[in-house]
Coordinates of C-alpha atoms and ligand atoms in Angstrom, one line a residue:
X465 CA 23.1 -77.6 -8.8
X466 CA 21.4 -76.9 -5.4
X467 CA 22.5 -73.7 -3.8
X468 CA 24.1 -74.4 -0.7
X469 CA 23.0 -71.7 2.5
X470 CA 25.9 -70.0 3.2
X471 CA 25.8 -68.6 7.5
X472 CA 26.5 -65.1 6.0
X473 CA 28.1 -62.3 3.4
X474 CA 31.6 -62.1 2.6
X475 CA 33.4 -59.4 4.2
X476 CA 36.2 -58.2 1.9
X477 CA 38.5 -56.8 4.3
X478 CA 39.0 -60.1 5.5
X479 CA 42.5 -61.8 5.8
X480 CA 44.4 -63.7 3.4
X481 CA 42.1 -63.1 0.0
X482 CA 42.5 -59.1 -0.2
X483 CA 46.4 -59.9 -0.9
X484 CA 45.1 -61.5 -3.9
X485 CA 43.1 -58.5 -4.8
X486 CA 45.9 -56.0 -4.7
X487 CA 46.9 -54.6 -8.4
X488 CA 49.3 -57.0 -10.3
X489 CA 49.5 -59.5 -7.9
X490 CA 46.6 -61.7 -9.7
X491 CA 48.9 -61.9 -13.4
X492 CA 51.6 -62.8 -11.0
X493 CA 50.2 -65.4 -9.4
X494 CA 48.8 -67.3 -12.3
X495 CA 52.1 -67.2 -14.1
X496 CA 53.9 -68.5 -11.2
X497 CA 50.6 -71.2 -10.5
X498 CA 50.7 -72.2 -14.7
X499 CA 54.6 -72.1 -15.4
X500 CA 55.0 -75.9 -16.3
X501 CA 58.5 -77.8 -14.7
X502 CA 59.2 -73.9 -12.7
X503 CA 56.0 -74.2 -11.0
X504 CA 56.7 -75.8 -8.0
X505 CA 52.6 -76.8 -7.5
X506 CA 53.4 -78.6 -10.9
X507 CA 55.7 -80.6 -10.4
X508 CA 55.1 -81.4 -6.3
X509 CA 52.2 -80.4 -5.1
X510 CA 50.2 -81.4 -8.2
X511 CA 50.8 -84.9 -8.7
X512 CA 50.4 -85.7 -4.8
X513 CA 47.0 -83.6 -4.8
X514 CA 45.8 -86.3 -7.4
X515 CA 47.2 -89.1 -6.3
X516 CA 44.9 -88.3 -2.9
X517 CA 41.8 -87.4 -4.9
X518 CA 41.5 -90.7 -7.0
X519 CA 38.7 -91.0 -9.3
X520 CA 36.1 -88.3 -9.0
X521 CA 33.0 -88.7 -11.4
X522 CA 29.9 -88.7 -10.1
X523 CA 30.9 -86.8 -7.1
X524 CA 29.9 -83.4 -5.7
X525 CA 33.1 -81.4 -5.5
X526 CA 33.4 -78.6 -2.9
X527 CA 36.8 -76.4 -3.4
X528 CA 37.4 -73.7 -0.8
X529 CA 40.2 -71.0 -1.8
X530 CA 39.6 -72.3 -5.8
X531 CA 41.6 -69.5 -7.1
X532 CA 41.0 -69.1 -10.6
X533 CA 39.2 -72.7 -10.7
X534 CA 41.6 -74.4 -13.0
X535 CA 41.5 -77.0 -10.6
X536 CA 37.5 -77.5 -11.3
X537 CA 37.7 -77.2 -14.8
X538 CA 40.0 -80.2 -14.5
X539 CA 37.3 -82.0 -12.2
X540 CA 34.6 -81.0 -14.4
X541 CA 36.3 -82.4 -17.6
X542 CA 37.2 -85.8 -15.5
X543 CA 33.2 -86.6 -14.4
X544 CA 32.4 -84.6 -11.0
X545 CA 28.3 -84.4 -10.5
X546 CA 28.9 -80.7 -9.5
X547 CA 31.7 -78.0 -8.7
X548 CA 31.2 -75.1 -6.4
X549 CA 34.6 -72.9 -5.9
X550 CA 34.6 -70.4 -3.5
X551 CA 37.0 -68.0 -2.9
X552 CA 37.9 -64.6 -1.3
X553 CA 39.0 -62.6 -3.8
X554 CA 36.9 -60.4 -6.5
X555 CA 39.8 -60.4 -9.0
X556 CA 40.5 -64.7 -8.5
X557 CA 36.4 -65.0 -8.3
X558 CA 36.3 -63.6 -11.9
X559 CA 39.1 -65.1 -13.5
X560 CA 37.5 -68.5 -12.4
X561 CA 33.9 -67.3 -13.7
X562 CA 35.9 -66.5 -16.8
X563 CA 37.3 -70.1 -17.0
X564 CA 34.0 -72.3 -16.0
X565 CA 32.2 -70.3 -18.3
X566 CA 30.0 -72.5 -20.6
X567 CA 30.2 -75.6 -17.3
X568 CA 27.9 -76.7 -15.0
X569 CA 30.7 -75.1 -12.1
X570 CA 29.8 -72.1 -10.1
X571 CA 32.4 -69.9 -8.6
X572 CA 31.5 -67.7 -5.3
X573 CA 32.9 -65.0 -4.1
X574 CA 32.9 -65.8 0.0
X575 CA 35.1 -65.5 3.1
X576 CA 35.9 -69.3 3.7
X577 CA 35.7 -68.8 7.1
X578 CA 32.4 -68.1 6.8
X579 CA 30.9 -71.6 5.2
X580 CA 28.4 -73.3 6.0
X581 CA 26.1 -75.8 4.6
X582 CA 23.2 -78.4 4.6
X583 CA 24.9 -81.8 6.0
X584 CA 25.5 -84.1 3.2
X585 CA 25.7 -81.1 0.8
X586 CA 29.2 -82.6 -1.0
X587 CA 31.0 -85.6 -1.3
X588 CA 34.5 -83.9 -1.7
X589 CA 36.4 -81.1 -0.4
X590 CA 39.4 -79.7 -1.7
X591 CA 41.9 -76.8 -0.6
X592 CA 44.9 -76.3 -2.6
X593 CA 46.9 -73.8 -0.7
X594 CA 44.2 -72.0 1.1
X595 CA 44.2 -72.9 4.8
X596 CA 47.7 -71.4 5.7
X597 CA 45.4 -68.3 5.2
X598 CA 43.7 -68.7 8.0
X599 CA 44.8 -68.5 12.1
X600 CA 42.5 -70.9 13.5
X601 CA 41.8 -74.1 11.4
X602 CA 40.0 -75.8 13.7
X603 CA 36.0 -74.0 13.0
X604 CA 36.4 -74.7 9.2
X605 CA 37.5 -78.6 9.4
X606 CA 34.3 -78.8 11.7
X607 CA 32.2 -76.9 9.0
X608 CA 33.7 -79.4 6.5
X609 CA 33.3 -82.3 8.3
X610 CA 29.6 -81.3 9.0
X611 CA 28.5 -80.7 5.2
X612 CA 30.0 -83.8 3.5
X613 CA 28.3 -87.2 2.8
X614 CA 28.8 -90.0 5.0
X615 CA 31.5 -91.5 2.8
X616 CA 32.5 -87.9 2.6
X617 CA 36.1 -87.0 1.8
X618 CA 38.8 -83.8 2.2
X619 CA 41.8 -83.5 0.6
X620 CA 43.8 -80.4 1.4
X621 CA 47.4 -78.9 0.9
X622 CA 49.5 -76.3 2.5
X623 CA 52.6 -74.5 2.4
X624 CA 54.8 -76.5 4.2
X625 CA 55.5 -75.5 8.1
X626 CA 59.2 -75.6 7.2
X627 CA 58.6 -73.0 5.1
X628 CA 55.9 -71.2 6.6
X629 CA 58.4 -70.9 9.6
X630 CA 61.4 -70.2 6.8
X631 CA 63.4 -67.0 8.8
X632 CA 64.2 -64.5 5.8
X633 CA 66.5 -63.2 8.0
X634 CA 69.2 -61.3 6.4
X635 CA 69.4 -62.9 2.9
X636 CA 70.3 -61.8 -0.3
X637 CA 69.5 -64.3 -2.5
X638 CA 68.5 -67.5 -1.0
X639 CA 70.7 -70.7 -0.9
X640 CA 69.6 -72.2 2.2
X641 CA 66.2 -72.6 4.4
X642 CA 66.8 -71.2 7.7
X643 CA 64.0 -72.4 10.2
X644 CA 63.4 -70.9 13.1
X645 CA 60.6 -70.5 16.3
X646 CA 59.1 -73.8 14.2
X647 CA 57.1 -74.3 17.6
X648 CA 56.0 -71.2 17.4
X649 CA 52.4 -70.7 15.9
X650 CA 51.3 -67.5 14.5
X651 CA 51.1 -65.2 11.4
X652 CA 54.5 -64.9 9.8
X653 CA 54.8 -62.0 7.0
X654 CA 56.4 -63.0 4.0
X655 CA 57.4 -61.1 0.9
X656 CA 55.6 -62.6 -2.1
X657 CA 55.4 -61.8 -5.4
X658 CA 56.3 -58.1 -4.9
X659 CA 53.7 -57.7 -2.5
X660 CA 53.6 -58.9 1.3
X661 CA 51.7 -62.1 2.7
X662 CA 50.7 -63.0 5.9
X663 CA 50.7 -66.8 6.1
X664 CA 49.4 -68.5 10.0
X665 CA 52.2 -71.1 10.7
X666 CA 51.3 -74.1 12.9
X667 CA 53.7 -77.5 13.1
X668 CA 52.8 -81.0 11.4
X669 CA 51.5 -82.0 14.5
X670 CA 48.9 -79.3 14.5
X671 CA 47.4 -79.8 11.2
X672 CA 47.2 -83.9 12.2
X673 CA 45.5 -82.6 15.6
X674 CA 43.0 -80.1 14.0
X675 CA 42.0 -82.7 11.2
X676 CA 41.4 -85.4 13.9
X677 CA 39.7 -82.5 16.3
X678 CA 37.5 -81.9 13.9
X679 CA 36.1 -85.9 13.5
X680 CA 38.2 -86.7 10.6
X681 CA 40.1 -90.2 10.6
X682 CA 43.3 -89.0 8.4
X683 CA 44.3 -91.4 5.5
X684 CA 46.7 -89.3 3.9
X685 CA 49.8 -87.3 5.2
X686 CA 52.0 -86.2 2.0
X687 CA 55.0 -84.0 1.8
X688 CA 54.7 -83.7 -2.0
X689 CA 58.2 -85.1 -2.7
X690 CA 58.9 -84.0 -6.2
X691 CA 57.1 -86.3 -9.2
X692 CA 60.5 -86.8 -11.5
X693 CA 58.1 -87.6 -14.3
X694 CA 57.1 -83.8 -14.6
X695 CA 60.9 -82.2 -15.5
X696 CA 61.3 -82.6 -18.9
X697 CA 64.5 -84.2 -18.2
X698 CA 65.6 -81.4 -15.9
X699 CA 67.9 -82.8 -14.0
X700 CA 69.2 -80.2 -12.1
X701 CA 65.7 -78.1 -11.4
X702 CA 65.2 -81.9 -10.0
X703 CA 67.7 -82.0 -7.5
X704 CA 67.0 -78.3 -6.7
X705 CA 63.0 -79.2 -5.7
X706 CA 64.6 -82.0 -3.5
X707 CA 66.2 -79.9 -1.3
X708 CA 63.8 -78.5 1.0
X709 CA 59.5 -79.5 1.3
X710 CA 57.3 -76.7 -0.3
X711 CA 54.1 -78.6 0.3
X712 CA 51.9 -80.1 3.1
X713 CA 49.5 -82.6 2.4
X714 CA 46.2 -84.2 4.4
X715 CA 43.8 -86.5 3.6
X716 CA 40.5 -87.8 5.7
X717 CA 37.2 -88.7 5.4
X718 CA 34.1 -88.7 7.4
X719 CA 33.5 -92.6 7.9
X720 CA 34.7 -93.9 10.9
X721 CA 35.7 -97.5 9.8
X722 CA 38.0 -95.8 6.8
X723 CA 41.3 -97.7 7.3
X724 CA 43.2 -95.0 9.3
X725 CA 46.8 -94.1 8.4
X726 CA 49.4 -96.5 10.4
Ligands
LIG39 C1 47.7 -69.7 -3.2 S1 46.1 -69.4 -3.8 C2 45.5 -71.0 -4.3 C3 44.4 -70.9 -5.3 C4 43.9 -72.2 -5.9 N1 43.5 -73.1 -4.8 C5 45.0 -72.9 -6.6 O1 45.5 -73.9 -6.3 O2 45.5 -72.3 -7.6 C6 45.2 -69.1 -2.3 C7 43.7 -68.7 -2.5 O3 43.0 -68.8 -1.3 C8 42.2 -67.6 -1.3 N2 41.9 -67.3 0.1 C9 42.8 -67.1 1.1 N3 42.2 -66.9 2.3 C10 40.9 -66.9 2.0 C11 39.7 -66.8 2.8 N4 39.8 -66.6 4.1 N5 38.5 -67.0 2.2 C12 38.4 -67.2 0.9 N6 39.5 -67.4 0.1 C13 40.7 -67.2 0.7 C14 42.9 -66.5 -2.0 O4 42.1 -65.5 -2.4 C15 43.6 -67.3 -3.1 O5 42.8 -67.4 -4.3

């Protein structure tokens, strides 16, 4: 495929990626990511995330924060034109080198925040858990919205603001979700697979007002209820992943007369 011109270099100091860098945390994550009915992205935010995307052959995929790219191999195997992840961290970068090796996908190692790209350079973006990352939202939507095709599309999901404003507070062991300063926006640290995260929280509102900021007309909102299909008849880790939303999702496209969401 067509390289596209990035704006500039990837700094890795930068924010959210270096906490996948740190030692262990990469074998954590992809257990936690790949653990079948446990793994919350399995079994909610998964099935959603498809759902949104719909068919995708023939398209030019663009996947910002791709991890370890299972998510392209998937597209790849179903049809896409093209895959280009990028991503952050060295240690994620390779492990999805390792897994598109032998595919037309590419994986770069890049600072999301700093993308940029000829207009009509994709057809699709995606962000699976990425954009919590990052404190303002607002200059990569634009960039998105300025680099797909006119029938363009991005589909995008984060951790949910109820959690991303969860108070740890004092708790042991968690049983309940205590929210708290849910209207206020800001980097909340979080302790995350033995290490410790920053993740930016901003409301519901504020996602819808940066996506339609940035030009999008939004056709999707999901909370990624849980998909009871994907349990293995476990009933009870069923009603446990009903109790509180993990995942955010949101949906637009570039084309204006794209029936908006009611
Ligand atoms: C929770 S992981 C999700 C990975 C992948 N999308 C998936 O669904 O498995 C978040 C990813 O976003 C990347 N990331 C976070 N902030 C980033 C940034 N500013 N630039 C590039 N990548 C970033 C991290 O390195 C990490 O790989």
């Amino acid at each position: 495929m067509q390289s596209p011109i990035y704006s500039s270099g990837h700094d890795p100091e930068k924010r959210g990626a270096s906490f996948y860098d740190a030692p262990q945390i990469l074998d954590r994550y992809l257990t936690h990511r790949h653990s079948g009915v446990s793994s919350p992205n399995h079994v909610m935010e998964e099935p959603a995330l498809l759902d949104e995307l719909g068919p995708v052959a023939g398209l030019r995929v663009l996947d910002l924060g791709c991890g370890d790219a299972a998510t392209g191999q998937a597209l790849l195997e179903a049809g896409c034109l093209s895959y280009l992840g990028l991503d952050g961290s060295a240690v994620m970068v390779e492990a999805g080198r390792a897994r598109l090796r032998g595919t037309s996908g590419r994986v770069d190692l890049m600072d999301i925040e700093d993308f940029s790209a000829p207009p009509s350079s994709f057809d699709l973006i995606l962000a699976r858990l990425a954009f919590h990352y990052l404190e303002d939202l607002n200059p990569i939507l634009e960039a998105c919205h300025a680099v797909l095709s006119p029938r363009g599309r991005i589909v995008f999901t984060v951790v949910h603001p109820v959690l991303t404003s969860y108070d740890p507070g004092m708790e042991v062991k968690r049983t309940h979700w205590i929210v708290n300063d849910y209207f206020v926006n800001g980097p909340r640290e979080r302790g995350w697979l033995g290490g410790t995260v920053t993740w930016f929280h901003r409301t519901v509102e504020d996602y819808v007002a940066a996506m339609l900021n940035a030009g999008f007309t939004l056709t999707a909102l999901r909370e990624c209820a849980p998909d009871p299909d994907r349990f293995d008849g476990d009933e009870a880790e069923l009603a446990r992943r009903r109790r509180v939303p993990l995942f955010l999702l949101l949906a637009g496209g570039v084309h204006p007369h794209l029936r908006p969401l009611n």
